[in-house]
GROMACS .gro file of C-alpha atoms in nm:
model
  397
    1UNK     CA    1   0.747   8.387   0.199
    2UNK     CA    2   0.420   8.260   0.331
    3UNK     CA    3   0.428   7.948   0.545
    4UNK     CA    4   0.160   7.693   0.651
    5UNK     CA    5   0.020   7.765   0.999
    6UNK     CA    6   0.151   7.543   1.275
    7UNK     CA    7  -0.197   7.414   1.359
    8UNK     CA    8  -0.233   7.286   1.000
    9UNK     CA    9   0.093   7.095   1.036
   10UNK     CA   10  -0.034   6.948   1.361
   11UNK     CA   11  -0.352   6.830   1.187
   12UNK     CA   12  -0.158   6.667   0.901
   13UNK     CA   13   0.075   6.484   1.142
   14UNK     CA   14  -0.221   6.359   1.346
   15UNK     CA   15  -0.397   6.238   1.029
   16UNK     CA   16  -0.086   6.053   0.911
   17UNK     CA   17  -0.047   5.886   1.250
   18UNK     CA   18  -0.413   5.778   1.254
   19UNK     CA   19  -0.395   5.638   0.899
   20UNK     CA   20  -0.081   5.441   0.977
   21UNK     CA   21  -0.235   5.279   1.286
   22UNK     CA   22  -0.558   5.200   1.100
   23UNK     CA   23  -0.377   5.051   0.800
   24UNK     CA   24  -0.084   4.834   0.917
   25UNK     CA   25   0.117   4.629   0.666
   26UNK     CA   26  -0.034   4.288   0.593
   27UNK     CA   27   0.182   4.005   0.737
   28UNK     CA   28   0.221   3.709   0.499
   29UNK     CA   29   0.346   3.351   0.530
   30UNK     CA   30   0.593   3.254   0.259
   31UNK     CA   31   0.803   2.966   0.135
   32UNK     CA   32   1.123   2.998  -0.067
   33UNK     CA   33   1.148   2.856  -0.417
   34UNK     CA   34   1.377   2.554  -0.453
   35UNK     CA   35   1.416   2.484  -0.821
   36UNK     CA   36   1.490   2.130  -0.939
   37UNK     CA   37   1.533   1.945  -1.267
   38UNK     CA   38   1.243   1.701  -1.228
   39UNK     CA   39   0.987   1.546  -0.998
   40UNK     CA   40   0.856   1.208  -0.892
   41UNK     CA   41   0.511   1.103  -1.008
   42UNK     CA   42   0.347   0.834  -0.797
   43UNK     CA   43   0.154   0.588  -1.011
   44UNK     CA   44  -0.109   0.388  -0.824
   45UNK     CA   45  -0.202   0.032  -0.926
   46UNK     CA   46  -0.474  -0.183  -0.772
   47UNK     CA   47  -0.415  -0.543  -0.673
   48UNK     CA   48  -0.525  -0.810  -0.429
   49UNK     CA   49  -0.394  -0.956  -0.106
   50UNK     CA   50  -0.333  -1.331  -0.125
   51UNK     CA   51  -0.215  -1.587   0.124
   52UNK     CA   52   0.131  -1.713   0.036
   53UNK     CA   53  -0.048  -2.042  -0.037
   54UNK     CA   54  -0.404  -2.077  -0.160
   55UNK     CA   55  -0.504  -2.434  -0.235
   56UNK     CA   56  -0.816  -2.596  -0.378
   57UNK     CA   57  -0.803  -2.933  -0.203
   58UNK     CA   58  -0.998  -3.254  -0.252
   59UNK     CA   59  -0.983  -3.631  -0.209
   60UNK     CA   60  -0.743  -3.836  -0.417
   61UNK     CA   61  -1.011  -4.095  -0.483
   62UNK     CA   62  -1.383  -4.101  -0.551
   63UNK     CA   63  -1.634  -4.176  -0.281
   64UNK     CA   64  -1.924  -4.057  -0.070
   65UNK     CA   65  -1.854  -3.773   0.174
   66UNK     CA   66  -1.926  -3.915   0.517
   67UNK     CA   67  -1.835  -3.617   0.733
   68UNK     CA   68  -1.723  -3.254   0.694
   69UNK     CA   69  -1.547  -3.140   1.010
   70UNK     CA   70  -1.483  -2.769   0.936
   71UNK     CA   71  -1.679  -2.459   0.838
   72UNK     CA   72  -1.603  -2.150   0.631
   73UNK     CA   73  -1.358  -1.918   0.804
   74UNK     CA   74  -1.236  -2.178   1.052
   75UNK     CA   75  -0.866  -2.176   1.135
   76UNK     CA   76  -0.690  -2.510   1.098
   77UNK     CA   77  -0.343  -2.647   1.161
   78UNK     CA   78  -0.128  -2.857   0.932
   79UNK     CA   79  -0.237  -3.223   0.952
   80UNK     CA   80  -0.577  -3.146   1.102
   81UNK     CA   81  -0.862  -3.366   0.972
   82UNK     CA   82  -1.103  -3.169   0.754
   83UNK     CA   83  -1.338  -3.428   0.600
   84UNK     CA   84  -1.382  -3.805   0.556
   85UNK     CA   85  -1.519  -4.039   0.291
   86UNK     CA   86  -1.729  -4.347   0.355
   87UNK     CA   87  -1.473  -4.627   0.403
   88UNK     CA   88  -1.697  -4.929   0.474
   89UNK     CA   89  -1.629  -5.104   0.143
   90UNK     CA   90  -1.254  -5.064   0.194
   91UNK     CA   91  -1.279  -5.201   0.546
   92UNK     CA   92  -1.460  -5.510   0.414
   93UNK     CA   93  -1.197  -5.563   0.146
   94UNK     CA   94  -0.921  -5.526   0.402
   95UNK     CA   95  -1.086  -5.780   0.632
   96UNK     CA   96  -1.113  -6.028   0.343
   97UNK     CA   97  -0.746  -5.991   0.264
   98UNK     CA   98  -0.651  -6.040   0.626
   99UNK     CA   99  -0.855  -6.361   0.638
  100UNK     CA  100  -0.687  -6.492   0.323
  101UNK     CA  101  -0.352  -6.400   0.468
  102UNK     CA  102  -0.423  -6.593   0.787
  103UNK     CA  103  -0.531  -6.896   0.583
  104UNK     CA  104  -0.223  -6.872   0.366
  105UNK     CA  105   0.006  -6.833   0.665
  106UNK     CA  106  -0.141  -7.148   0.821
  107UNK     CA  107  -0.091  -7.344   0.499
  108UNK     CA  108   0.261  -7.208   0.463
  109UNK     CA  109   0.347  -7.317   0.817
  110UNK     CA  110   0.218  -7.666   0.739
  111UNK     CA  111   0.419  -7.686   0.418
  112UNK     CA  112   0.734  -7.574   0.593
  113UNK     CA  113   0.689  -7.848   0.856
  114UNK     CA  114   0.630  -8.103   0.576
  115UNK     CA  115   0.952  -7.998   0.408
  116UNK     CA  116   1.146  -8.062   0.727
  117UNK     CA  117   0.985  -8.404   0.764
  118UNK     CA  118   1.042  -8.493   0.393
  119UNK     CA  119   1.406  -8.405   0.420
  120UNK     CA  120   1.443  -8.649   0.711
  121UNK     CA  121   1.259  -8.919   0.517
  122UNK     CA  122   1.466  -8.851   0.205
  123UNK     CA  123   1.782  -8.927   0.396
  124UNK     CA  124   1.633  -9.268   0.476
  125UNK     CA  125   1.512  -9.305   0.115
  126UNK     CA  126   1.151  -9.320   0.221
  127UNK     CA  127   1.052  -9.040  -0.024
  128UNK     CA  128   1.187  -8.953  -0.362
  129UNK     CA  129   1.379  -8.639  -0.455
  130UNK     CA  130   1.092  -8.532  -0.678
  131UNK     CA  131   0.842  -8.537  -0.393
  132UNK     CA  132   1.069  -8.315  -0.183
  133UNK     CA  133   1.116  -8.066  -0.468
  134UNK     CA  134   0.742  -8.048  -0.531
  135UNK     CA  135   0.682  -7.969  -0.166
  136UNK     CA  136   0.948  -7.696  -0.169
  137UNK     CA  137   0.785  -7.547  -0.478
  138UNK     CA  138   0.452  -7.526  -0.294
  139UNK     CA  139   0.627  -7.346  -0.009
  140UNK     CA  140   0.777  -7.093  -0.251
  141UNK     CA  141   0.438  -7.036  -0.417
  142UNK     CA  142   0.269  -6.985  -0.083
  143UNK     CA  143   0.533  -6.733   0.019
  144UNK     CA  144   0.474  -6.542  -0.303
  145UNK     CA  145   0.099  -6.539  -0.242
  146UNK     CA  146   0.161  -6.412   0.110
  147UNK     CA  147   0.376  -6.130  -0.022
  148UNK     CA  148   0.105  -6.043  -0.273
  149UNK     CA  149  -0.156  -6.022   0.000
  150UNK     CA  150   0.078  -5.802   0.205
  151UNK     CA  151   0.105  -5.563  -0.089
  152UNK     CA  152  -0.273  -5.560  -0.133
  153UNK     CA  153  -0.317  -5.480   0.234
  154UNK     CA  154  -0.074  -5.189   0.203
  155UNK     CA  155  -0.271  -5.060  -0.095
  156UNK     CA  156  -0.595  -5.088   0.100
  157UNK     CA  157  -0.442  -4.905   0.396
  158UNK     CA  158  -0.323  -4.629   0.162
  159UNK     CA  159  -0.673  -4.598   0.017
  160UNK     CA  160  -0.810  -4.580   0.369
  161UNK     CA  161  -0.569  -4.295   0.446
  162UNK     CA  162  -0.689  -4.115   0.134
  163UNK     CA  163  -1.045  -4.124   0.262
  164UNK     CA  164  -0.933  -3.860   0.512
  165UNK     CA  165  -0.876  -3.504   0.391
  166UNK     CA  166  -0.616  -3.326   0.605
  167UNK     CA  167  -0.488  -2.967   0.603
  168UNK     CA  168  -0.157  -2.944   0.414
  169UNK     CA  169  -0.053  -2.629   0.604
  170UNK     CA  170  -0.164  -2.388   0.875
  171UNK     CA  171  -0.440  -2.174   0.737
  172UNK     CA  172  -0.804  -2.081   0.719
  173UNK     CA  173  -1.088  -2.252   0.538
  174UNK     CA  174  -1.197  -2.004   0.273
  175UNK     CA  175  -1.494  -2.200   0.138
  176UNK     CA  176  -1.641  -2.548   0.181
  177UNK     CA  177  -1.792  -2.660  -0.149
  178UNK     CA  178  -1.951  -2.998  -0.064
  179UNK     CA  179  -2.192  -3.139   0.189
  180UNK     CA  180  -2.213  -3.471   0.368
  181UNK     CA  181  -2.362  -3.753   0.161
  182UNK     CA  182  -2.249  -3.609  -0.172
  183UNK     CA  183  -2.058  -3.832  -0.416
  184UNK     CA  184  -1.730  -3.670  -0.518
  185UNK     CA  185  -1.492  -3.765  -0.794
  186UNK     CA  186  -1.119  -3.811  -0.776
  187UNK     CA  187  -0.952  -3.472  -0.748
  188UNK     CA  188  -1.280  -3.282  -0.723
  189UNK     CA  189  -1.243  -2.960  -0.519
  190UNK     CA  190  -1.397  -3.006  -0.176
  191UNK     CA  191  -1.281  -2.686  -0.007
  192UNK     CA  192  -1.041  -2.395  -0.045
  193UNK     CA  193  -0.767  -2.338   0.211
  194UNK     CA  194  -0.566  -2.017   0.252
  195UNK     CA  195  -0.241  -2.005   0.445
  196UNK     CA  196  -0.232  -1.764   0.739
  197UNK     CA  197   0.061  -1.587   0.898
  198UNK     CA  198   0.236  -1.498   0.575
  199UNK     CA  199   0.063  -1.318   0.292
  200UNK     CA  200   0.150  -1.125  -0.019
  201UNK     CA  201  -0.007  -0.876  -0.257
  202UNK     CA  202  -0.018  -0.920  -0.634
  203UNK     CA  203  -0.040  -0.630  -0.883
  204UNK     CA  204  -0.039  -0.579  -1.257
  205UNK     CA  205   0.174  -0.279  -1.354
  206UNK     CA  206   0.290  -0.122  -1.678
  207UNK     CA  207   0.575  -0.288  -1.863
  208UNK     CA  208   0.791   0.025  -1.847
  209UNK     CA  209   0.772   0.051  -1.470
  210UNK     CA  210   0.826  -0.322  -1.428
  211UNK     CA  211   1.156  -0.312  -1.614
  212UNK     CA  212   1.301  -0.061  -1.365
  213UNK     CA  213   1.217  -0.258  -1.051
  214UNK     CA  214   1.481  -0.437  -0.843
  215UNK     CA  215   1.426  -0.748  -0.633
  216UNK     CA  216   1.401  -0.660  -0.265
  217UNK     CA  217   1.311  -0.300  -0.345
  218UNK     CA  218   1.112  -0.124  -0.073
  219UNK     CA  219   0.758  -0.026  -0.170
  220UNK     CA  220   0.448   0.118  -0.007
  221UNK     CA  221   0.116  -0.064  -0.017
  222UNK     CA  222  -0.210   0.080   0.115
  223UNK     CA  223  -0.570  -0.028   0.161
  224UNK     CA  224  -0.839  -0.062   0.425
  225UNK     CA  225  -0.568  -0.219   0.641
  226UNK     CA  226  -0.363   0.104   0.637
  227UNK     CA  227  -0.022   0.185   0.489
  228UNK     CA  228   0.238  -0.092   0.487
  229UNK     CA  229   0.605  -0.088   0.389
  230UNK     CA  230   0.680  -0.399   0.182
  231UNK     CA  231   0.956  -0.557  -0.025
  232UNK     CA  232   0.940  -0.679  -0.383
  233UNK     CA  233   0.972  -1.058  -0.404
  234UNK     CA  234   0.891  -1.135  -0.769
  235UNK     CA  235   0.857  -0.967  -1.107
  236UNK     CA  236   0.712  -1.160  -1.400
  237UNK     CA  237   0.940  -1.177  -1.702
  238UNK     CA  238   0.646  -1.190  -1.943
  239UNK     CA  239   0.343  -0.970  -1.999
  240UNK     CA  240  -0.016  -1.074  -1.956
  241UNK     CA  241  -0.134  -1.077  -2.318
  242UNK     CA  242  -0.486  -0.972  -2.220
  243UNK     CA  243  -0.406  -0.671  -1.999
  244UNK     CA  244  -0.053  -0.601  -2.129
  245UNK     CA  245   0.069  -0.571  -1.770
  246UNK     CA  246   0.360  -0.721  -1.582
  247UNK     CA  247   0.271  -0.908  -1.261
  248UNK     CA  248   0.467  -0.827  -0.946
  249UNK     CA  249   0.442  -0.970  -0.594
  250UNK     CA  250   0.532  -0.805  -0.266
  251UNK     CA  251   0.563  -0.971   0.074
  252UNK     CA  252   0.342  -0.839   0.354
  253UNK     CA  253   0.459  -0.848   0.718
  254UNK     CA  254   0.308  -1.113   0.944
  255UNK     CA  255   0.159  -0.858   1.184
  256UNK     CA  256  -0.046  -0.684   0.917
  257UNK     CA  257  -0.424  -0.680   0.939
  258UNK     CA  258  -0.455  -0.743   0.565
  259UNK     CA  259  -0.644  -1.062   0.490
  260UNK     CA  260  -0.682  -1.273   0.181
  261UNK     CA  261  -0.903  -1.100  -0.073
  262UNK     CA  262  -0.842  -0.740   0.045
  263UNK     CA  263  -0.800  -0.483  -0.230
  264UNK     CA  264  -0.455  -0.326  -0.212
  265UNK     CA  265  -0.291  -0.031  -0.386
  266UNK     CA  266   0.077   0.006  -0.462
  267UNK     CA  267   0.243   0.345  -0.512
  268UNK     CA  268   0.531   0.341  -0.760
  269UNK     CA  269   0.746   0.651  -0.825
  270UNK     CA  270   0.823   0.755  -1.180
  271UNK     CA  271   1.073   1.035  -1.251
  272UNK     CA  272   0.976   1.307  -1.497
  273UNK     CA  273   1.215   1.565  -1.635
  274UNK     CA  274   1.077   1.918  -1.595
  275UNK     CA  275   1.238   2.221  -1.434
  276UNK     CA  276   1.021   2.363  -1.159
  277UNK     CA  277   0.954   2.378  -0.787
  278UNK     CA  278   0.711   2.250  -0.523
  279UNK     CA  279   0.459   2.472  -0.346
  280UNK     CA  280   0.154   2.414  -0.124
  281UNK     CA  281  -0.170   2.395  -0.321
  282UNK     CA  282  -0.315   2.691  -0.128
  283UNK     CA  283  -0.046   2.915  -0.281
  284UNK     CA  284  -0.222   2.896  -0.619
  285UNK     CA  285  -0.476   3.150  -0.738
  286UNK     CA  286  -0.679   3.147  -1.054
  287UNK     CA  287  -0.551   3.364  -1.336
  288UNK     CA  288  -0.697   3.456  -1.674
  289UNK     CA  289  -0.835   3.191  -1.910
  290UNK     CA  290  -0.808   2.903  -1.669
  291UNK     CA  291  -0.439   2.951  -1.595
  292UNK     CA  292  -0.271   2.967  -1.255
  293UNK     CA  293  -0.055   3.219  -1.074
  294UNK     CA  294   0.124   3.272  -0.744
  295UNK     CA  295   0.211   3.582  -0.547
  296UNK     CA  296   0.584   3.642  -0.516
  297UNK     CA  297   0.748   3.911  -0.303
  298UNK     CA  298   0.977   4.183  -0.437
  299UNK     CA  299   1.195   4.350  -0.174
  300UNK     CA  300   1.205   4.727  -0.170
  301UNK     CA  301   1.293   5.007   0.070
  302UNK     CA  302   0.957   4.980   0.245
  303UNK     CA  303   0.976   4.601   0.292
  304UNK     CA  304   0.812   4.373   0.036
  305UNK     CA  305   0.570   4.427  -0.249
  306UNK     CA  306   0.333   4.164  -0.390
  307UNK     CA  307   0.388   4.061  -0.751
  308UNK     CA  308   0.182   3.815  -0.953
  309UNK     CA  309   0.367   3.542  -1.146
  310UNK     CA  310   0.204   3.307  -1.394
  311UNK     CA  311   0.283   2.939  -1.338
  312UNK     CA  312   0.186   2.602  -1.483
  313UNK     CA  313   0.071   2.324  -1.249
  314UNK     CA  314   0.238   2.001  -1.361
  315UNK     CA  315   0.156   1.758  -1.080
  316UNK     CA  316  -0.042   1.749  -0.757
  317UNK     CA  317   0.043   1.513  -0.472
  318UNK     CA  318  -0.078   1.518  -0.111
  319UNK     CA  319  -0.154   1.889  -0.092
  320UNK     CA  320   0.154   2.009  -0.281
  321UNK     CA  321   0.185   2.110  -0.645
  322UNK     CA  322   0.486   2.096  -0.873
  323UNK     CA  323   0.493   2.425  -1.067
  324UNK     CA  324   0.673   2.546  -1.375
  325UNK     CA  325   0.745   2.918  -1.383
  326UNK     CA  326   1.016   3.182  -1.406
  327UNK     CA  327   1.056   3.252  -1.036
  328UNK     CA  328   1.423   3.248  -0.939
  329UNK     CA  329   1.565   3.003  -0.689
  330UNK     CA  330   1.526   3.144  -0.338
  331UNK     CA  331   1.236   3.375  -0.430
  332UNK     CA  332   0.965   3.406  -0.167
  333UNK     CA  333   0.613   3.290  -0.256
  334UNK     CA  334   0.306   3.363  -0.045
  335UNK     CA  335   0.158   3.030   0.066
  336UNK     CA  336  -0.146   3.134   0.272
  337UNK     CA  337  -0.418   3.397   0.250
  338UNK     CA  338  -0.358   3.486  -0.115
  339UNK     CA  339  -0.724   3.590  -0.151
  340UNK     CA  340  -0.658   3.884   0.086
  341UNK     CA  341  -0.377   4.027  -0.127
  342UNK     CA  342  -0.349   4.222  -0.451
  343UNK     CA  343  -0.058   4.289  -0.688
  344UNK     CA  344   0.146   4.590  -0.579
  345UNK     CA  345   0.035   4.567  -0.216
  346UNK     CA  346   0.299   4.635   0.048
  347UNK     CA  347   0.338   4.352   0.296
  348UNK     CA  348   0.568   4.232   0.569
  349UNK     CA  349   0.688   3.881   0.647
  350UNK     CA  350   0.487   3.715   0.922
  351UNK     CA  351   0.797   3.677   1.138
  352UNK     CA  352   0.866   4.050   1.117
  353UNK     CA  353   0.513   4.174   1.176
  354UNK     CA  354   0.576   4.345   1.511
  355UNK     CA  355   0.535   4.715   1.563
  356UNK     CA  356   0.904   4.797   1.605
  357UNK     CA  357   0.990   4.649   1.265
  358UNK     CA  358   0.711   4.812   1.062
  359UNK     CA  359   0.800   5.133   0.889
  360UNK     CA  360   0.555   5.421   0.905
  361UNK     CA  361   0.471   5.374   1.277
  362UNK     CA  362   0.296   5.663   1.458
  363UNK     CA  363   0.519   5.956   1.542
  364UNK     CA  364   0.609   6.006   1.907
  365UNK     CA  365   0.570   6.356   2.062
  366UNK     CA  366   0.384   6.669   1.946
  367UNK     CA  367   0.338   6.797   1.598
  368UNK     CA  368   0.625   7.042   1.627
  369UNK     CA  369   0.865   6.746   1.643
  370UNK     CA  370   0.750   6.619   1.302
  371UNK     CA  371   0.995   6.698   1.024
  372UNK     CA  372   0.774   6.845   0.750
  373UNK     CA  373   0.928   7.024   0.451
  374UNK     CA  374   0.843   7.388   0.400
  375UNK     CA  375   0.555   7.441   0.160
  376UNK     CA  376   0.453   7.766  -0.008
  377UNK     CA  377   0.105   7.881   0.084
  378UNK     CA  378   0.011   7.914  -0.278
  379UNK     CA  379   0.073   7.542  -0.326
  380UNK     CA  380  -0.175   7.439  -0.056
  381UNK     CA  381  -0.527   7.348  -0.153
  382UNK     CA  382  -0.761   7.599  -0.003
  383UNK     CA  383  -1.020   7.339   0.079
  384UNK     CA  384  -0.767   7.158   0.297
  385UNK     CA  385  -0.695   7.480   0.484
  386UNK     CA  386  -1.062   7.551   0.540
  387UNK     CA  387  -1.112   7.196   0.666
  388UNK     CA  388  -0.839   7.263   0.919
  389UNK     CA  389  -1.022   7.555   1.073
  390UNK     CA  390  -1.095   7.816   0.812
  391UNK     CA  391  -0.752   7.982   0.847
  392UNK     CA  392  -0.619   8.223   0.586
  393UNK     CA  393  -0.325   8.108   0.379
  394UNK     CA  394  -0.166   8.452   0.422
  395UNK     CA  395  -0.134   8.390   0.800
  396UNK     CA  396   0.198   8.217   0.782
  397UNK     CA  397   0.466   8.229   1.046
   0.00000   0.00000   0.00000
């Protein structure tokens, strides 16, 4: 029986070795599938940072603004003087009352001395009982007038105190709304004061989410001030009829850089029932008609083979996608470099991509050490033989 010449076998072995070195198995990075019954959707709602107290303050009585002692944005302490009204008319009225009081006190002292003298004279029958009673009545009336003036003086002093506008708490002046010399009415807003140190954020959320919240629940708030972990301090029992939202309030830590008026965003989880698994977004590749697919790995004798699996993207969050598909739990999915692969391609796991672990490595030794099955000369393509050196197929060993 004719056999292939030994030099042809040497050529074939050399060609196989060269092809194997030039075409190594593609290493791939994978992630196992962990199937679950549902996923958390993070709903984001916008709100505003507020000081724990925000007050529109003004004078308790009408008058002319004499002096404004603070500016917008100025920090103030509780009890600090912010503005004053013109108090000249009150000072005049107070002085008049004091003068009347002094006059009345002098008269009262005289009447009291007269009563003592009349009592001594009455014992000697120099004055009648009626004269003594009349004098005592005058003393009582004078005492009543003195008490009335004392009350009027207290009222004047209270009005004088109300001509001074003081900070009700530690805070910051948000906006001054009047200028010196302006006439203001009783209760008219003069400036807005926002408490510092403690602040909170207020949001309007959907009624369904609001019903599931628990007081003290930990939440995450974000904004230009960064990400902050907060606690829920209040949930409105009623809905806003205009927006159909439920108002919630969360407490912000004292060391936060959030200031009154900042826009804030709250991230609330909502569970959705849907069997699936999470994968990095880069694991997805476009499939037919706008659908999505991933590359899974099927183990075989050679290693792994790439297989395409259609999936449905249900939710995307921070670079990961929740997918619905028929991949089994524990299946390996290619997560990087999917554009360099094709279905049916043989690959190796990235952690096993060293030469000793890859099948089909170059043979070691000469061609005679390569185990090649015997082939009949008639089954060999003549063109292949000629390419090997023009040998005759009949020249077998």
